[in-house]
mmCIF file of C-alpha atoms in Angstrom:
data_model
loop_
_atom_site.group_PDB
_atom_site.id
_atom_site.type_symbol
_atom_site.label_atom_id
_atom_site.label_comp_id
_atom_site.label_asym_id
_atom_site.label_seq_id
_atom_site.Cartn_x
_atom_site.Cartn_y
_atom_site.Cartn_z
ATOM 1 C CA MET B 28 -7.894 22.486 -10.976
ATOM 2 C CA LEU B 29 -6.369 19.376 -9.871
ATOM 3 C CA SER B 30 -8.047 16.322 -11.516
ATOM 4 C CA THR B 31 -9.717 12.890 -9.729
ATOM 5 C CA GLU B 32 -6.827 11.007 -10.862
ATOM 6 C CA TYR B 33 -4.408 12.814 -9.388
ATOM 7 C CA THR B 34 -6.322 13.876 -6.641
ATOM 8 C CA PHE B 35 -7.855 10.478 -5.109
ATOM 9 C CA PRO B 36 -4.593 8.955 -4.210
ATOM 10 C CA LEU B 37 -3.736 11.779 -2.290
ATOM 11 C CA VAL B 38 -6.540 11.638 -0.294
ATOM 12 C CA PHE B 39 -7.177 7.349 -0.431
ATOM 13 C CA PRO B 40 -4.113 5.953 -0.464
ATOM 14 C CA SER B 41 -3.360 2.695 -1.969
ATOM 15 C CA GLN B 42 -0.646 0.047 -2.283
ATOM 16 C CA ASP B 43 -3.192 -2.205 -4.210
ATOM 17 C CA PRO B 44 -1.977 -2.482 -7.497
ATOM 18 C CA LEU B 45 -5.934 -2.564 -8.582
ATOM 19 C CA ASP B 46 -6.042 1.141 -7.860
ATOM 20 C CA ARG B 47 -2.746 2.044 -9.621
ATOM 21 C CA ALA B 48 -3.804 4.646 -12.731
ATOM 22 C CA ASP B 49 -1.239 1.930 -14.899
ATOM 23 C CA PHE B 50 -3.355 -1.097 -13.936
ATOM 24 C CA ASN B 51 -2.601 -3.693 -16.353
ATOM 25 C CA ALA B 52 -4.930 -6.783 -16.026
ATOM 26 C CA VAL B 53 -2.700 -9.086 -18.234
ATOM 27 C CA GLU B 54 0.060 -8.517 -16.160
ATOM 28 C CA TYR B 55 -1.760 -8.934 -12.243
ATOM 29 C CA ILE B 56 -3.069 -12.009 -13.668
ATOM 30 C CA ASN B 57 0.458 -13.223 -15.483
ATOM 31 C CA THR B 58 1.615 -12.556 -11.633
ATOM 32 C CA LEU B 59 -1.074 -14.446 -9.358
ATOM 33 C CA PHE B 60 -0.738 -17.475 -11.976
ATOM 34 C CA PRO B 61 2.902 -17.642 -13.406
ATOM 35 C CA THR B 62 2.681 -21.754 -14.618
ATOM 36 C CA GLU B 63 0.047 -23.408 -15.361
ATOM 37 C CA GLN B 64 0.715 -25.291 -11.902
ATOM 38 C CA SER B 65 -0.482 -22.210 -10.051
ATOM 39 C CA LEU B 66 -4.272 -22.443 -11.456
ATOM 40 C CA ALA B 67 -4.529 -25.059 -8.707
ATOM 41 C CA ASN B 68 -4.758 -21.791 -5.850
ATOM 42 C CA ILE B 69 -7.797 -20.261 -8.648
ATOM 43 C CA ASP B 70 -10.389 -20.949 -5.907
ATOM 44 C CA GLU B 71 -8.337 -19.425 -2.814
ATOM 45 C CA VAL B 72 -7.666 -16.101 -5.007
ATOM 46 C CA VAL B 73 -10.660 -15.537 -6.394
ATOM 47 C CA ASN B 74 -12.534 -16.099 -2.555
ATOM 48 C CA LYS B 75 -10.265 -13.503 -1.464
ATOM 49 C CA ILE B 76 -11.148 -11.288 -4.591
ATOM 50 C CA ARG B 77 -15.022 -11.800 -3.410
ATOM 51 C CA LEU B 78 -14.474 -10.654 0.056
ATOM 52 C CA LYS B 79 -12.228 -8.023 -1.042
ATOM 53 C CA ILE B 80 -15.553 -6.786 -2.751
ATOM 54 C CA ARG B 81 -17.685 -7.260 0.220
ATOM 55 C CA ARG B 82 -15.656 -5.845 2.223
ATOM 56 C CA LEU B 83 -15.478 -2.236 -0.325
ATOM 57 C CA ASP B 84 -19.462 -2.974 -0.205
ATOM 58 C CA ASP B 85 -20.025 -2.915 2.541
ATOM 59 C CA ASN B 86 -17.844 0.493 3.351
ATOM 60 C CA ILE B 87 -19.801 1.652 0.243
ATOM 61 C CA ARG B 88 -23.360 1.203 2.146
ATOM 62 C CA THR B 89 -21.954 2.769 5.567
ATOM 63 C CA VAL B 90 -21.059 5.721 3.461
ATOM 64 C CA VAL B 91 -24.370 5.879 1.487
ATOM 65 C CA ARG B 92 -26.089 5.142 5.169
ATOM 66 C CA GLY B 93 -24.037 8.333 6.576
ATOM 67 C CA GLN B 94 -24.456 10.789 3.738
ATOM 68 C CA THR B 95 -28.452 9.899 3.713
ATOM 69 C CA ASN B 96 -28.580 10.244 8.050
ATOM 70 C CA VAL B 97 -27.012 13.520 7.123
ATOM 71 C CA GLY B 98 -29.104 14.774 4.580
ATOM 72 C CA GLN B 99 -31.914 14.028 6.966
ATOM 73 C CA ASP B 100 -30.767 15.685 9.860
ATOM 74 C CA GLY B 101 -30.245 18.788 7.479
ATOM 75 C CA ARG B 102 -33.764 18.718 6.633
ATOM 76 C CA GLN B 103 -34.892 18.124 9.978
#
């Protein structure tokens, strides 16, 4: 039996560092903001992350609605 950790990337490939099994939050933040001056861009980075979250939420809603509709069609 294959583990979810192994099979998930096969089914949903991603180049996003946030999706990696060995993701390190401190390293990621340090790459986004290597110097104190780079913190001037924090609003832009936060807005990009919020947009990514909204897209994920929309995708999740779409999948849940689709599964709900399939279940309802099956009952009919």
